[in-house]
XYZ file of C-alpha atoms in Angstrom:
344
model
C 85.594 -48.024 70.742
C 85.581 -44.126 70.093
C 88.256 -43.786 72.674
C 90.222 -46.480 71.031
C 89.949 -44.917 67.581
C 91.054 -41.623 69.434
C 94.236 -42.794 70.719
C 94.929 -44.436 67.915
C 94.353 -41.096 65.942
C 96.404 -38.998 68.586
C 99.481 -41.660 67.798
C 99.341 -41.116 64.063
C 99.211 -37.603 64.494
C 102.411 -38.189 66.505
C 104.018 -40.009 64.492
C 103.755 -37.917 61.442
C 104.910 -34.590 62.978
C 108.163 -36.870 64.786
C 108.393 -38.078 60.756
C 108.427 -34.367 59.337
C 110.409 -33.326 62.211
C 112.984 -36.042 61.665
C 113.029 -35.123 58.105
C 113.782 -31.527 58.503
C 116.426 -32.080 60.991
C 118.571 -34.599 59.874
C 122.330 -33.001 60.078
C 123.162 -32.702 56.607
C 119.808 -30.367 55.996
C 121.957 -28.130 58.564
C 124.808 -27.545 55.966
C 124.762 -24.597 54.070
C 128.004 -25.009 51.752
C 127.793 -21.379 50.758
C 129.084 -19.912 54.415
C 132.532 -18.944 54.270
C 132.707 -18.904 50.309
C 133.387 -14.847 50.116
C 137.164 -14.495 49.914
C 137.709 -14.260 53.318
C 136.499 -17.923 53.777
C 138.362 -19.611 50.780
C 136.116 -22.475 51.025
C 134.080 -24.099 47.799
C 130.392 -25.711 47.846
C 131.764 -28.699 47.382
C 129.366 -31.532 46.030
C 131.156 -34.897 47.065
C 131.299 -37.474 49.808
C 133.341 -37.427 53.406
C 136.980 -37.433 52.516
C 136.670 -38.002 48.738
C 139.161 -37.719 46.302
C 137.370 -35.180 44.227
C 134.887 -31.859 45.193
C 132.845 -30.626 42.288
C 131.923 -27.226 42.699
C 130.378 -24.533 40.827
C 133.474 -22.413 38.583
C 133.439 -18.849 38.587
C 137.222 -18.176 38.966
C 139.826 -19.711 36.418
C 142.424 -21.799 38.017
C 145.406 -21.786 38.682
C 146.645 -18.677 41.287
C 147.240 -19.477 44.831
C 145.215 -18.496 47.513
C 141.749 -18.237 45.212
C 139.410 -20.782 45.185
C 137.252 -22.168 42.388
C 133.963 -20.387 43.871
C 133.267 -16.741 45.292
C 129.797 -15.539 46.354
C 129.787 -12.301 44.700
C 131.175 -13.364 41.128
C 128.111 -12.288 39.083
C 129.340 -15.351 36.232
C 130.021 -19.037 36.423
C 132.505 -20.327 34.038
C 131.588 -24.036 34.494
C 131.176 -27.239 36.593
C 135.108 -28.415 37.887
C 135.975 -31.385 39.592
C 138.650 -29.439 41.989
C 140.867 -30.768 44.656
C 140.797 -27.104 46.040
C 142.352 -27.547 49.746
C 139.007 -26.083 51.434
C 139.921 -23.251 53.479
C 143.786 -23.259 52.411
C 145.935 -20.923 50.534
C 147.526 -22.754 47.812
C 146.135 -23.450 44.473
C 143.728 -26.270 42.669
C 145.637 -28.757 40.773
C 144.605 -31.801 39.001
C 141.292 -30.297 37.660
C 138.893 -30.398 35.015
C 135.988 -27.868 34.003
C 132.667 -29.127 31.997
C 130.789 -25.910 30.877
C 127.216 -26.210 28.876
C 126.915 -23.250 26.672
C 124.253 -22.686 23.625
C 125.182 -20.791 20.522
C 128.343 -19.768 18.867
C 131.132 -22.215 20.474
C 132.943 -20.210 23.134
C 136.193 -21.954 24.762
C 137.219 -19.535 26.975
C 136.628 -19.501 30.995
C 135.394 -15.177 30.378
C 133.616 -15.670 26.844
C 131.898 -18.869 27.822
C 130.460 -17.806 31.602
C 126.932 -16.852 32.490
C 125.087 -14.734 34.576
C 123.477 -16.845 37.462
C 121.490 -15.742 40.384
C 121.696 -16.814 43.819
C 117.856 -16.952 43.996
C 117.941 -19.923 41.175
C 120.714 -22.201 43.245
C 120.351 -24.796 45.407
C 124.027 -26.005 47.264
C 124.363 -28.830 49.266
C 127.092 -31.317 50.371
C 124.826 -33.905 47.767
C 123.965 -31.445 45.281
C 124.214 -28.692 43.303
C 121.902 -27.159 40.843
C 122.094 -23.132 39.016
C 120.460 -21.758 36.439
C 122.585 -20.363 33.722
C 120.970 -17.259 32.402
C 122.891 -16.452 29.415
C 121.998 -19.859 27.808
C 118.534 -20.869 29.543
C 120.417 -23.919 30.933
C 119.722 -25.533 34.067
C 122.888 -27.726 35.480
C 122.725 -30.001 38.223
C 125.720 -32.324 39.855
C 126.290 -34.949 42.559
C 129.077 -36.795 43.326
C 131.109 -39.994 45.145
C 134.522 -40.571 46.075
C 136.410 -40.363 43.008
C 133.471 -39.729 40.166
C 131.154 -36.840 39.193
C 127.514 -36.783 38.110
C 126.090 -34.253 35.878
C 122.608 -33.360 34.043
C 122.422 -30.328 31.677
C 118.928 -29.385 30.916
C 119.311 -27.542 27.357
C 116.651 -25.671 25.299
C 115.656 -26.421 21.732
C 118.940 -25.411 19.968
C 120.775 -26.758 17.013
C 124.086 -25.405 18.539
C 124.045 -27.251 22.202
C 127.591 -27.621 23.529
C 129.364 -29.531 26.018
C 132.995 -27.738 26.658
C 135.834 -29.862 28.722
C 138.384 -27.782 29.796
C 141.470 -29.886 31.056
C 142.731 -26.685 32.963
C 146.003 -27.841 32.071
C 147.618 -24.242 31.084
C 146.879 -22.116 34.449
C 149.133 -23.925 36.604
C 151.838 -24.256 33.726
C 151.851 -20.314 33.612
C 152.116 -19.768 37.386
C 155.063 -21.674 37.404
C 156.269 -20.769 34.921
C 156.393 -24.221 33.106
C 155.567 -25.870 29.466
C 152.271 -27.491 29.577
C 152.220 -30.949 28.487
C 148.338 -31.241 29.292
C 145.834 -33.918 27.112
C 142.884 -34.377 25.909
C 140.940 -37.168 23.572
C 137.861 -37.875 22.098
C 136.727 -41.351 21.516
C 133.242 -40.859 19.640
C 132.377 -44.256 19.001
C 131.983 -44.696 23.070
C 130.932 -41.178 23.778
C 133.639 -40.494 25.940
C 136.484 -38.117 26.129
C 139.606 -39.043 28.458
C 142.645 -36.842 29.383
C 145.113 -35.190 32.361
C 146.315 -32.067 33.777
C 149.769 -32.537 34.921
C 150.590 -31.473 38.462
C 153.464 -29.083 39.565
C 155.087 -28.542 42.613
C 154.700 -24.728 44.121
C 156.652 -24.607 47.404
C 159.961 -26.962 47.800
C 160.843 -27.478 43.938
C 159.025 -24.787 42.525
C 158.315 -25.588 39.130
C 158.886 -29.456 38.561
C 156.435 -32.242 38.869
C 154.697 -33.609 41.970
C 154.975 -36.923 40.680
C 151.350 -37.100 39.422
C 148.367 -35.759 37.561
C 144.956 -35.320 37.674
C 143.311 -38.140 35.075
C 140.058 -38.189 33.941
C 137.273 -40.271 31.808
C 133.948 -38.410 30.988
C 131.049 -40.171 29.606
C 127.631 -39.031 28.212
C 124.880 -40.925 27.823
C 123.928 -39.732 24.350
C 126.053 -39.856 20.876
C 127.641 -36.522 19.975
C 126.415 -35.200 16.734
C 129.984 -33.583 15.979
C 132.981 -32.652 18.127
C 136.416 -31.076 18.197
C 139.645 -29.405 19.603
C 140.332 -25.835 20.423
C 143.952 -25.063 19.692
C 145.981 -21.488 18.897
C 145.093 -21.092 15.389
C 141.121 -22.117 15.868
C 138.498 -24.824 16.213
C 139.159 -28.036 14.395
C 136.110 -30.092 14.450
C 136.257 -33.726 13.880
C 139.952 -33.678 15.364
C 140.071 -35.588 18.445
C 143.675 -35.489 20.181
C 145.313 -32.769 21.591
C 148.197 -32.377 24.142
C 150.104 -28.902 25.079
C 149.427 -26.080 26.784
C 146.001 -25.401 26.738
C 144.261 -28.535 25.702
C 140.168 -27.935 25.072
C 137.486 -29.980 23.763
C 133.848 -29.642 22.600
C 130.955 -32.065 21.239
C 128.039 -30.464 20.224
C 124.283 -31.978 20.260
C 120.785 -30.952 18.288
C 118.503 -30.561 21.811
C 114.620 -30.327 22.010
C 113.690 -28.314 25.024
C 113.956 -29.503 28.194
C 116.040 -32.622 26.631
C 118.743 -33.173 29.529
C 122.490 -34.210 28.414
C 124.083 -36.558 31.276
C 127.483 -36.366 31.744
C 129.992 -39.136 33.870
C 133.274 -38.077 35.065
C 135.672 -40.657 36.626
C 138.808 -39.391 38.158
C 142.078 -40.491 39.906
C 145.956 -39.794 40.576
C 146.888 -42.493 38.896
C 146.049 -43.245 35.219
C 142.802 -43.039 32.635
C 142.691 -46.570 32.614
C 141.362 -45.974 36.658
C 139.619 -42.901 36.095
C 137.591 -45.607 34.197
C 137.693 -48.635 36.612
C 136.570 -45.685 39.738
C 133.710 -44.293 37.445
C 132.675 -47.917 36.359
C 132.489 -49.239 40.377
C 131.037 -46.187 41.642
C 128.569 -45.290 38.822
C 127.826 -47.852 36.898
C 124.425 -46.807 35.614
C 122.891 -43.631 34.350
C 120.671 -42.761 37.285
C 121.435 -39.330 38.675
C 118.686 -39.011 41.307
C 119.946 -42.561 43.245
C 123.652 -41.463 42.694
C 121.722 -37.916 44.465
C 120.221 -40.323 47.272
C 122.818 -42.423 48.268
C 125.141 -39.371 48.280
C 122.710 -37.598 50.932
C 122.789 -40.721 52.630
C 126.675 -41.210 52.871
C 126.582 -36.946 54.172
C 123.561 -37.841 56.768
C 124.996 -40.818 58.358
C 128.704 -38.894 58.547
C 127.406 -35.902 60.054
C 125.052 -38.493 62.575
C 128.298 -39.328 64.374
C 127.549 -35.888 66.374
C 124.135 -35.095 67.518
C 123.686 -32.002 69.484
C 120.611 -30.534 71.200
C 119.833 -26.990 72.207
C 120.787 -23.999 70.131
C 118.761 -22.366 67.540
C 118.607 -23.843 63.811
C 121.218 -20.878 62.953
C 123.651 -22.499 65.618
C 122.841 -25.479 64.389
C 123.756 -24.839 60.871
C 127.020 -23.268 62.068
C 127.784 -25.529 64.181
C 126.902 -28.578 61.318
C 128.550 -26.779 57.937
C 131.897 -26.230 60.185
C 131.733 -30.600 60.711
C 131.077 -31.032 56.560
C 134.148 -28.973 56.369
C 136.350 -30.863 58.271
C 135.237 -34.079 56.835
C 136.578 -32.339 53.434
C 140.257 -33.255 54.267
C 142.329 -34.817 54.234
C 141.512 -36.527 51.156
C 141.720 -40.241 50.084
C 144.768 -40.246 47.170
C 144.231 -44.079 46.584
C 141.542 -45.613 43.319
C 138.587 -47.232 44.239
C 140.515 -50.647 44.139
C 143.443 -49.700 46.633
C 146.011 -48.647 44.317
C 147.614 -45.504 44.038
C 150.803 -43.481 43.123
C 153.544 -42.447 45.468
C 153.811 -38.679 45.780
């Protein structure tokens, strides 16, 4: 009997340490999105799935110049949360983008005045998920993501002045080619959601004039704003909720307790609002940011699974592991989560 009980002991024992083994080596615990993102990398740590439509990454360069991606290690401020089609490891520019940026206090619009200090030490990047704290504004911001939809939770403190600031993006590209904006943005307050676009220009071959399509979005939150508005050149206008030209910005503002987390849903596409809706509504349809988190890992794991090496230290693993979540960024699926899509 005692040697019974032993062997079955000695298996247990076994089959925890395979279990915690197992756990700390499945591939995607081998990325680290932050290699390569100094400038002479020009890669993002993009949050997302395998050949997505859209990478959310961490902001702490404005958009619009070519050849400088959304994230750089040593920036000392992050200017928001984007949902960037950044060409990971290219040379050109972002384009179709968006920016979500929680701030506290006196409303700040712009990409300088509204950044805060971060530290590395505070920030967690994978291919699943992202979280930072933001100094400045004792905010901690998290974000996962699918194919063509974002996921984000704002953690605010107690604060009368809590802010939420969506940044279409539409004006940097505009200026570097030296076009008229025709960006939008609107705020629908009875369904808590603000919809919009920033139009798309060509760079190379027909510098200048449109590629034919735009980046469209739909954000949700989950709680009622308790006032909003538009940013335009004269000022703030709060309870104004339409804009469209060069620059357009919006804000909604909420009375936090501390700790009281703001969720935010983003649906995107190339197409229209109406399926920046339709993707968001199939892909997240409810307001559960640690399963959208889970399945998300999952989708990364089983990817990354298709190659299984054996050897190496963890350092060549991780090497070896970040370069395959790199090339599984592009190229990039163009089509809605129902098949349809617009010719480029």
């Amino acid at each position: 009997m005692k040697v019974i009980l032993s062997v079955i002991g000695v298996l247990l024992i076994l089959l925890v340490s395979a279990y915690e083994f197992r756990k700390d080596s499945d591939p995607v615990d081998y990325v680290d999105p932050m290699i390569g993102t100094t400038m002479e990398g020009n890669v993002s740590p993009n949050v997302g799935v395998p050949f997505g439509m859209t990478q959310w990454t961490p902001q702490t360069r404005s958009p619009g110049k070519k050849g400088v991606p959304p994230y750089q290690y040593y920036d000392p401020m992050i200017q928001g949360f984007r949902a960037s089609h950044w060409l990971s490891g290219g040379a050109t520019q972002d384009y179709g983008s968006m920016t979500l940026m929680p701030i506290v206090g006196p409303l700040k619009t712009d990409p300088l005045d509204r950044a805060s200090s971060f530290s590395h030490k505070h920030e967690i990047s994978t291919p699943y998920y992202y979280r930072v704290g933001l100094k400045d504004y004792g905010i901690t911001a998290e974000m996962t993501a699918t194919a063509h939809s974002g996921f984000l939770r704002f953690r605010f403190p107690k604060s009368d002045s809590s802010f939420v600031i969506i940044d279409a993006n539409a004006g940097y590209q505009a200026a570097t080619t030296n076009t008229t904006g025709d960006g939008f943005i609107r705020i629908i307050p009875e369904k808590n959601e603000i919809v919009g676009f920033d139009p798309v220009y060509r760079i190379y071959q027909g510098w200048g004039k449109p590629a034919g399509f735009s980046g469209y979005f739909a954000i949700r939150f989950m709680q009622p704003f308790d006032s909003y508005g538009i940013w335009n050149a004269g000022g703030y206008a709060e309870d104004d909720s339409t804009q469209s030209h060069d620059r357009p910005i919006a804000y909604v503002r909420f009375k936090t307790g501390n700790g009281e987390d703001i969720e935010v849903k983003v649906g995107m596409s190339f197409t229209s609002i109406g399926e920046a809706e339709k993707n968001l509504d199939k892909e997240i349809p409810t307001w559960n940011f640690d399963h959208t988190r889970y399945i998300t890992r999952m989708t990364w794991d089983k990817q990354l699974g298709r190659v299984e090496v054996s050897g190496g230290s963890r350092e060549e693993k991780e090497t070896f592991y970040t370069a395959l979540y790199h090339s599984f960024q592009l190229p990039r699926e163009i089509s809605n989560a129902d098949s349809t899509y617009v010719s480029f």
